[in-house]
Coordinates of C-alpha atoms in Angstrom, one line a residue:
X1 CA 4.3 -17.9 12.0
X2 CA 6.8 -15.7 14.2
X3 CA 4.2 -13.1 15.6
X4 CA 5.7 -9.9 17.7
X5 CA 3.9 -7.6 19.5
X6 CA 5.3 -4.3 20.2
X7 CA 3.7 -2.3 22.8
X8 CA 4.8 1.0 25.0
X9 CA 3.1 2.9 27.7
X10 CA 1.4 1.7 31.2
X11 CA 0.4 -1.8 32.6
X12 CA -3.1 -0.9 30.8
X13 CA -1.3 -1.2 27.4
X14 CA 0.5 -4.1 27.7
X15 CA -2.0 -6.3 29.7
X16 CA -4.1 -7.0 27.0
X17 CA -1.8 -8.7 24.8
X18 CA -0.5 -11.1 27.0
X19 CA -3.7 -12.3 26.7
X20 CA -4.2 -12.2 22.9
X21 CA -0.8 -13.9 22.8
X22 CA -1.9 -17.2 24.4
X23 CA -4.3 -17.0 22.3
X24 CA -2.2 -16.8 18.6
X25 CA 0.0 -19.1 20.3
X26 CA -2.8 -22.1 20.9
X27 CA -3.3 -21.3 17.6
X28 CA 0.4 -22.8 16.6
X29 CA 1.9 -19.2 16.1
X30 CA 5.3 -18.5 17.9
X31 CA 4.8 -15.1 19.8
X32 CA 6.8 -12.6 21.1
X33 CA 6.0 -9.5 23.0
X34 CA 8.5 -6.5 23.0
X35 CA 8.0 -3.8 25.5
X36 CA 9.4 -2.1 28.9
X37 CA 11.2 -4.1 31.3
X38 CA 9.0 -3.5 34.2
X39 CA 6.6 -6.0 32.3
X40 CA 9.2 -8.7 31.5
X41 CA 7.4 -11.0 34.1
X42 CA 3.8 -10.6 33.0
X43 CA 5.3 -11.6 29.7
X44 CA 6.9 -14.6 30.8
X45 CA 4.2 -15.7 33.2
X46 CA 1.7 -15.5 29.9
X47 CA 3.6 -18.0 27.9
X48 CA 5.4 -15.6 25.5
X49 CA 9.1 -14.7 24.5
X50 CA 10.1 -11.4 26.2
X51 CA 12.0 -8.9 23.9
X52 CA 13.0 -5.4 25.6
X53 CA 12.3 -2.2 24.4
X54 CA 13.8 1.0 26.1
X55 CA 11.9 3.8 28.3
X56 CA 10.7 3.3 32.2
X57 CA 7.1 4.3 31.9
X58 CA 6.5 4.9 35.2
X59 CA 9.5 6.9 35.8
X60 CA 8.8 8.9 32.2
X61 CA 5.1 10.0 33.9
X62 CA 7.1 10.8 37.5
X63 CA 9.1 13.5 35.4
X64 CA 8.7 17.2 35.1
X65 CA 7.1 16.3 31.4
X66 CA 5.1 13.7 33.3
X67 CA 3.4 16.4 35.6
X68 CA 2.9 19.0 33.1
X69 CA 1.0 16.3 31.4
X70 CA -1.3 15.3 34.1
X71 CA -1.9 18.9 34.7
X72 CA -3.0 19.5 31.2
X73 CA -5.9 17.0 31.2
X74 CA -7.2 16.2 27.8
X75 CA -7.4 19.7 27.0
X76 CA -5.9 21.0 24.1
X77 CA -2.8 21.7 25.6
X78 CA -2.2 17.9 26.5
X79 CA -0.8 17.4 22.5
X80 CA 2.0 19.8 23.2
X81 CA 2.5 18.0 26.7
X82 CA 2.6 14.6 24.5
X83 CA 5.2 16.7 22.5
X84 CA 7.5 17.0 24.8
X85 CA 7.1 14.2 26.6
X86 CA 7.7 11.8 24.2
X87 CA 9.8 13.2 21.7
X88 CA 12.6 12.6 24.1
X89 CA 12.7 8.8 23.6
X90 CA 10.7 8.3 20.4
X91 CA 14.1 7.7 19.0
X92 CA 15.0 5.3 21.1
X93 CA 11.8 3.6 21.4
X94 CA 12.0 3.3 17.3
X95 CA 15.5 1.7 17.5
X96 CA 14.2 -0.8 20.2
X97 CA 11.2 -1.5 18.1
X98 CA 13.9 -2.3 15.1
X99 CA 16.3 -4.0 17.0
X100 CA 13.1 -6.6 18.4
X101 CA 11.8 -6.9 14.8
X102 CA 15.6 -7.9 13.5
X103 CA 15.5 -10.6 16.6
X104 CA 12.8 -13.2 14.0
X105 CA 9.6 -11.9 12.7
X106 CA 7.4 -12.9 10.0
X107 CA 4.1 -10.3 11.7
X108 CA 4.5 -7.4 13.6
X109 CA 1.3 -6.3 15.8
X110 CA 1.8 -2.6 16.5
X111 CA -0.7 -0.4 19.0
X112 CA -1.4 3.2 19.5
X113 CA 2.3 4.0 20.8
X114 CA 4.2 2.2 18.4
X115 CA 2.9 1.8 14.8
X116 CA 4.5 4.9 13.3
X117 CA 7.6 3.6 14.2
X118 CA 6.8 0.1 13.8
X119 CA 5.8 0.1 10.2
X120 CA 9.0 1.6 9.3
X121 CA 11.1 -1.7 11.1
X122 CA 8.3 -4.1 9.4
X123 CA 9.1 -2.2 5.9
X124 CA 12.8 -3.0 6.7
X125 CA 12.3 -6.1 7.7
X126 CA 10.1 -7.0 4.6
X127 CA 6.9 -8.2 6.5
X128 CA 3.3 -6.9 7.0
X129 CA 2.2 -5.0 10.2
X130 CA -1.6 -4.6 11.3
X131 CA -2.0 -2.1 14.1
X132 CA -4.2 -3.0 16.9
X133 CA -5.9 -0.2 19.5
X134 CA -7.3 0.1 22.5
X135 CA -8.8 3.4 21.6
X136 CA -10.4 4.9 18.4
X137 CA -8.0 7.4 17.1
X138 CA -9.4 7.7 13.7
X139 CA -11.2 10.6 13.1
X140 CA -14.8 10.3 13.1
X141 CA -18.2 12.2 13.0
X142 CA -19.4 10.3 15.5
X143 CA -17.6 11.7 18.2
X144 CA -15.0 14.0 19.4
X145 CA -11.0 12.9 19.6
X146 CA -10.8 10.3 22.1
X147 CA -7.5 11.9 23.7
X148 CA -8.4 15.8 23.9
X149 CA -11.7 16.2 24.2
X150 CA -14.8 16.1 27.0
X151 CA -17.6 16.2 24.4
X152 CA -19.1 16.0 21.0
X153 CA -18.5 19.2 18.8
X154 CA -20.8 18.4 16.4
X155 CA -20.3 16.3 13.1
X156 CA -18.2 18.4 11.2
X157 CA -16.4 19.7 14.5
X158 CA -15.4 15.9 15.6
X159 CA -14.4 15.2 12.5
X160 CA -12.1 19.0 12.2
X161 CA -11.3 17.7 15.3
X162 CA -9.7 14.5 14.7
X163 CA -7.9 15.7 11.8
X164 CA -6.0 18.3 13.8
X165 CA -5.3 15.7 16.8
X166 CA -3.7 13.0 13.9
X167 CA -1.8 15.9 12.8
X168 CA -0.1 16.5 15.8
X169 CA 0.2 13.2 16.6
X170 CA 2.2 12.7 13.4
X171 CA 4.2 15.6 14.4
X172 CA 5.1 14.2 17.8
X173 CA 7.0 10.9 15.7
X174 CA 7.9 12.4 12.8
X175 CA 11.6 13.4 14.2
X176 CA 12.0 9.4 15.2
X177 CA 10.4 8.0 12.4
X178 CA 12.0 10.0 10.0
X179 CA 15.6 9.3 11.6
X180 CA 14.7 5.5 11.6
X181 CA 14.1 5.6 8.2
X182 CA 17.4 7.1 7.4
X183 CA 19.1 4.6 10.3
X184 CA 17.6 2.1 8.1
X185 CA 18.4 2.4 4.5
X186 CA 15.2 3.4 3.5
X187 CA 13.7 6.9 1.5
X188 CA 11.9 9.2 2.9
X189 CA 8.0 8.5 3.6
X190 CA 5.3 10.5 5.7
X191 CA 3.3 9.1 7.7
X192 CA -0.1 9.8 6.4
X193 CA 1.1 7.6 3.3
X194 CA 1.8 4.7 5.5
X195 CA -1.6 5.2 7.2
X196 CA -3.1 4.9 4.0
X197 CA -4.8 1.9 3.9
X198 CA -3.1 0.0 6.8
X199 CA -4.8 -2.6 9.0
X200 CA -6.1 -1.6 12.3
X201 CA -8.3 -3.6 14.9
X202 CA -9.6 -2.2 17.9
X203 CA -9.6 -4.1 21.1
X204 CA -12.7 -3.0 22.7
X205 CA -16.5 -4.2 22.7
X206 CA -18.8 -2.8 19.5
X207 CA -21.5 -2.7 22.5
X208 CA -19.4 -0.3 23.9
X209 CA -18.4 1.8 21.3
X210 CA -20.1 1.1 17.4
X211 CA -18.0 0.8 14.6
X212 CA -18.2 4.4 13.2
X213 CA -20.0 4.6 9.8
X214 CA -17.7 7.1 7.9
X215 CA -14.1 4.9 8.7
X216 CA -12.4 3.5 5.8
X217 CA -12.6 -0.1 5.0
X218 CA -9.0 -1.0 6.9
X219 CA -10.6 0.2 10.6
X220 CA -12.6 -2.6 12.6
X221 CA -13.8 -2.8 15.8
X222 CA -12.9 -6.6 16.9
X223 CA -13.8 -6.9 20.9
X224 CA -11.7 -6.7 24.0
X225 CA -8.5 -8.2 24.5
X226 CA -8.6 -9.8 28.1
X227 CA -5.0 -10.4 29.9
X228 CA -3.6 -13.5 30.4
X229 CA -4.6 -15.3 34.0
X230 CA -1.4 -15.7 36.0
X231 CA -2.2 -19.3 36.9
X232 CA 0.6 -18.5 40.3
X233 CA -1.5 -15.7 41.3
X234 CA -3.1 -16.5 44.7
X235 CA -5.4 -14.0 46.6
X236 CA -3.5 -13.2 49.9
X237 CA -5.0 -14.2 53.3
X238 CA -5.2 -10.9 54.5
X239 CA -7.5 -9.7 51.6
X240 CA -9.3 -12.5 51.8
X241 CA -10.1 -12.1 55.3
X242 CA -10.9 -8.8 54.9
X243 CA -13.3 -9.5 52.4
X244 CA -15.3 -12.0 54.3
X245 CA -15.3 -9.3 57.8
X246 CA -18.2 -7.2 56.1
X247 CA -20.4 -6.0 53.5
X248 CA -18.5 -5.7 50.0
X249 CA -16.0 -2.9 50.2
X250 CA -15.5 0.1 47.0
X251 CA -12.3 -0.6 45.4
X252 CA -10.6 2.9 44.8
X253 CA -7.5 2.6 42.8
X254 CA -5.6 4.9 39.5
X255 CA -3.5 2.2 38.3
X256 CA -0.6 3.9 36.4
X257 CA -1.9 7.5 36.7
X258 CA 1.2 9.5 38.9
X259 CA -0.2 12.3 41.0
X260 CA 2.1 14.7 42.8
X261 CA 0.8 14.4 46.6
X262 CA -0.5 10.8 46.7
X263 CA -0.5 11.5 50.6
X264 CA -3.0 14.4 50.4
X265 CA -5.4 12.5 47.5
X266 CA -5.5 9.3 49.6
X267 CA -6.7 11.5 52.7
X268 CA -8.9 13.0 50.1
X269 CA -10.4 9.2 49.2
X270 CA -10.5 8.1 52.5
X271 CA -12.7 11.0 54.0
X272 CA -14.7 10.3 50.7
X273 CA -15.6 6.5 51.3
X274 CA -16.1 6.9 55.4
X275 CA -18.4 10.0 54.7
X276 CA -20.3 7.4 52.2
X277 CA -20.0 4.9 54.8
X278 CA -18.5 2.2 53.0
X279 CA -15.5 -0.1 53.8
X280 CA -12.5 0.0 50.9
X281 CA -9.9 -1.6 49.3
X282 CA -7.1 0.7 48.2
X283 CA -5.0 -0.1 45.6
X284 CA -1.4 1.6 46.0
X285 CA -0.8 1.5 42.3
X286 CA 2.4 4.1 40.8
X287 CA 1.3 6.8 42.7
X288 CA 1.8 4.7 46.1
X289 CA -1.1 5.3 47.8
X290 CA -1.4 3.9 51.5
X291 CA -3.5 3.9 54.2
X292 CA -3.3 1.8 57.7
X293 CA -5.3 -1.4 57.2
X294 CA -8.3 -1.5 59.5
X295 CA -11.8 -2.9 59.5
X296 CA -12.6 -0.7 57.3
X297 CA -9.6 -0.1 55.0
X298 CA -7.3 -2.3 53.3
X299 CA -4.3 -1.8 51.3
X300 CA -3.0 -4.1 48.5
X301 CA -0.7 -4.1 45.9
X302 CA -1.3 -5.3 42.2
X303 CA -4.2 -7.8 41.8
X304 CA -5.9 -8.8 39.2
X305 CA -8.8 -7.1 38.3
X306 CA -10.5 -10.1 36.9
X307 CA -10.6 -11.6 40.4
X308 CA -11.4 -8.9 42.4
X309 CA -14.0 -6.7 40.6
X310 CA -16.7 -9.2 40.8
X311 CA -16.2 -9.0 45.0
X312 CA -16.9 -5.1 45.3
X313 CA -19.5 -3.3 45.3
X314 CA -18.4 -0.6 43.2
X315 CA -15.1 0.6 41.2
X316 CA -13.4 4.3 41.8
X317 CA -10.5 3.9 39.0
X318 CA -8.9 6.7 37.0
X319 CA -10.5 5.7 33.9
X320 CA -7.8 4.0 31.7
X321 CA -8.9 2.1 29.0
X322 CA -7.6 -1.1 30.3
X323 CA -9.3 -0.3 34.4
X324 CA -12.7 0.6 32.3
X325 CA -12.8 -2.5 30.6
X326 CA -12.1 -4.5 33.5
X327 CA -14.8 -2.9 35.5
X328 CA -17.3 -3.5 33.0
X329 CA -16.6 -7.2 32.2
X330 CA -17.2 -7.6 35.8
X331 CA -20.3 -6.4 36.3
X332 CA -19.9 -4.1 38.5
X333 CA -20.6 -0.3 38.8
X334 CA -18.1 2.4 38.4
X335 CA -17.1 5.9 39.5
X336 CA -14.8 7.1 37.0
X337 CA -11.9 10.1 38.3
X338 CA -10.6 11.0 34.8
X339 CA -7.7 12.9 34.7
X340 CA -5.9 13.5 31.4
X341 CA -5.9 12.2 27.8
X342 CA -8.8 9.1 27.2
X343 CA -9.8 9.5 30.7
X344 CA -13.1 11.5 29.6
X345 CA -13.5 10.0 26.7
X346 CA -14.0 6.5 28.7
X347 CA -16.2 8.2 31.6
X348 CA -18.4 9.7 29.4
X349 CA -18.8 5.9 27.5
X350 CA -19.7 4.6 31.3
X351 CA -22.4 7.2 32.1
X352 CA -23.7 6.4 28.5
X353 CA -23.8 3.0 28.8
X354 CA -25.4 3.2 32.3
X355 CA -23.3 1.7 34.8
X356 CA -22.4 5.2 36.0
X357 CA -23.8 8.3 37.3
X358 CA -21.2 10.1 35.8
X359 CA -17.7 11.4 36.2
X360 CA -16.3 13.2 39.2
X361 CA -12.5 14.7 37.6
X362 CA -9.5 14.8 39.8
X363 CA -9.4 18.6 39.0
X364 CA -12.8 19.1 40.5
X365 CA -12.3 16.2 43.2
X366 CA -13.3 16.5 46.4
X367 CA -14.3 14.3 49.4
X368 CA -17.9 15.5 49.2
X369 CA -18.5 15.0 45.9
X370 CA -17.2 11.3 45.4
X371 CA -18.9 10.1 48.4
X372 CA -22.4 11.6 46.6
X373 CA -21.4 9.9 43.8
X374 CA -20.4 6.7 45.6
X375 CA -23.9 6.4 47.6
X376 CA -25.9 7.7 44.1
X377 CA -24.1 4.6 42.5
X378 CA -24.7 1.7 45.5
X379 CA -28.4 3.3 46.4
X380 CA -29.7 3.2 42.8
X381 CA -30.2 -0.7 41.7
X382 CA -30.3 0.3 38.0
X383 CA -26.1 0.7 37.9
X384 CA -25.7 -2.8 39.1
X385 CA -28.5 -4.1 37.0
X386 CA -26.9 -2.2 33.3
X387 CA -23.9 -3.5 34.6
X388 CA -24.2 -7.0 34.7
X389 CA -26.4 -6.4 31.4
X390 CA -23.5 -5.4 30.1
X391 CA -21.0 -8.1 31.3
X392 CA -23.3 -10.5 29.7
X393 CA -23.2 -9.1 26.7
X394 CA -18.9 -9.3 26.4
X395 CA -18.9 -12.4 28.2
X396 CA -20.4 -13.7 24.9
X397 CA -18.0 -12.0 22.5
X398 CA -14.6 -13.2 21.4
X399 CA -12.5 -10.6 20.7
X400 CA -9.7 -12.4 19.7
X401 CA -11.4 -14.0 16.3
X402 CA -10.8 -11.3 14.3
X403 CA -7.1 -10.8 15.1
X404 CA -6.8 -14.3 13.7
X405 CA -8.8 -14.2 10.9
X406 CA -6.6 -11.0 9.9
X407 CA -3.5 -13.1 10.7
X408 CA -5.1 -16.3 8.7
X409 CA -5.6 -14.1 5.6
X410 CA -1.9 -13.0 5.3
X411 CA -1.1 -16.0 6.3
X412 CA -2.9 -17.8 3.3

């Protein structure tokens, strides 16, 4: 079967489906991924066919829309950030989407970002679509909206809740979807009808977050998704080296979070970890941070978490879905710095799940503060201990399965 996978957003929303793509291409499927260019080689490296979809991510969270975005947190003002934002290439995001599917597809994989739009090329195209998330969108009693809110509201609040952050989120592709529709030949449809009933799996742990009683039939939760291992990948001499010189540094790194003064939050980090007295590894990531290496303080460029977690003593990361599930397959403690949309959603599922003390926000960030937390987290042996707990448990899980089971029974 000719699979594609469409996927928009950051490194933490493709990543995993390089790695579910080797894995529905050892089972004899013929996979494609369609996304930004940025992520053409992590594509390639994996194995899989590369098709291009429109929109520079990084240079989309950069913008004036970008910044408002980060500044509105996961409030409720992020939805009209979101809005904005992104209704200024939905359209052409939904073209690219179409113009990938037309390429060969028999089974398109949508996420988050990309099934409103990519159900309408898969109902052109005449083939099935199943959605797969790395958050719980659906709304739910059992907690709050994964993308605007810090805690529960209550049963019948979460579940307001949700219904009001699906509506808005239908709002912010209805203009493209709608047009695509039209672009394609086909009549008009909303997109709560072609919700109804459509296949989604979830690509994170049921240890980490149950499968909600009150979801309909069509929602699973199937495990995590891990990336693909760049068999090329070497770990540099320097970091290497730097590893071995002492006791095992914090990584602090935000991945694809874009702040506007990386200079003055990087001094802000690094007062942090010297007044907690621990060495560091700083990951630059797209905001750019950089420090002078010393014995203390290293700076490195993309590497893969799967390698490096397991050699710190602790991870400072901004919280991302992809980042959090990293950290906890490693084992290893974390110090979440949420700063907008799933960001909270995630810390609060660490501190719940033990192998945190607890968020510290950007907002509210200061050197003090995170170096408490970083000594509350290395001085207290029960984080460490939950967290390998915890890595044992999704070490035996294989998240995978039921994406091809799904893709068996459509295909039988």
């Amino acid at each position: 079967m000719r699979i594609l996978i469409a996927t928009a957003g950051s490194r933490g929303d493709v990543a995993p489906y390089t790695g579910l793509g080797t894995r529905l291409r050892a089972a004899g499927h013929r996979v494609a991924v369609a996304t930004h260019a940025t992520f053409a080689d992590s594509v390639r490296a994996a194995g899989l066919e590369f098709r291009a979809l429109p929109v520079d991510p990084r240079a989309a969270l950069a913008s004036a829309d970008g910044r408002r975005l980060l500044e509105a947190g996961s409030g409720p003002g992020v939805m009209l950030q979101l809005l904005r934002l992104g209704r200024r290439f939905m359209p052409e995001l939904g073209d690219g989407i179409a113009d990938a599917t037309a390429l060969g597809t028999d089974l398109l994989l949508t996420t988050s970002t990309t099934t409103a739009l990519g159900q309408v090329a898969a109902e052109a195209a005449g083939i099935p679509s199943i959605g797969l998330y790395l958050q719980p969108l659906a709304p739910t009693r059992e907690f709050a909206p994964a993308v605007t809110c810090t805690r529960s509201l209550g049963g019948p609040g979460n579940l307001l809740a949700g219904h009001a952050v699906q509506a808005a989120t239908d709002q912010l592709f209805a203009p493209a979807v709608h047009g695509l529709r039209r672009r394609l030949g086909l009549p008009p449809r909303r997109i709560a009808q072609a919700r109804q009933g459509h296949p989604v799996l979830h690509g994170f742990s049921p240890a980490v977050i149950p499968r909600p009683a009150d979801w309909r039939p069509s929602l699973d939760v199937a495990g995590y998704w891990w990336p693909s291992r760049d068999l090329r990948w070497q770990p540099p001499t320097r970091l290497l080296d730097f590893l071995a010189a002492g006791p095992k540094p914090v990584f602090v790194g935000f991945g694809s979070l874009v702040v506007p003064d990386a200079e003055r939050l990087t001094a802000t980090l690094l007062a942090a970890v010297r007044a907690a007295r621990v060495r560091v590894v700083l990951q630059s990531g797209w905001s750019g941070f950089a420090a002078a290496d010393t014995d203390d303080v290293l700076t490195i460029d993309d590497t893969p978490h799967e390698w490096l977690f397991p050699r710190v003593a602790a991870v400072i990361h901004h919280a991302g879905a992809g980042t959090t599930a990293a950290a906890l397959r490693s084992g290893t403690p974390a110090i979440p710095v949420p700063a907008q949309l799933d960001a909270p959603f995630w810390s609060a599922r660490l501190a719940r799940l033990g192998v945190s003390p607890g968020p510290v926000p950007l907002r509210d960030l200061t050197a003090a503060r995170l170096a408490t937390a970083v000594r509350q987290t290395l001085d207290d042996p029960r984080y460490r201990d939950r967290a390998a707990s915890v890595a044992a448990t999704l070490a035996a899980e294989d998240g995978a399965a039921k994406v091809l089971t799904a893709i068996e029974r459509l295909a039988g």
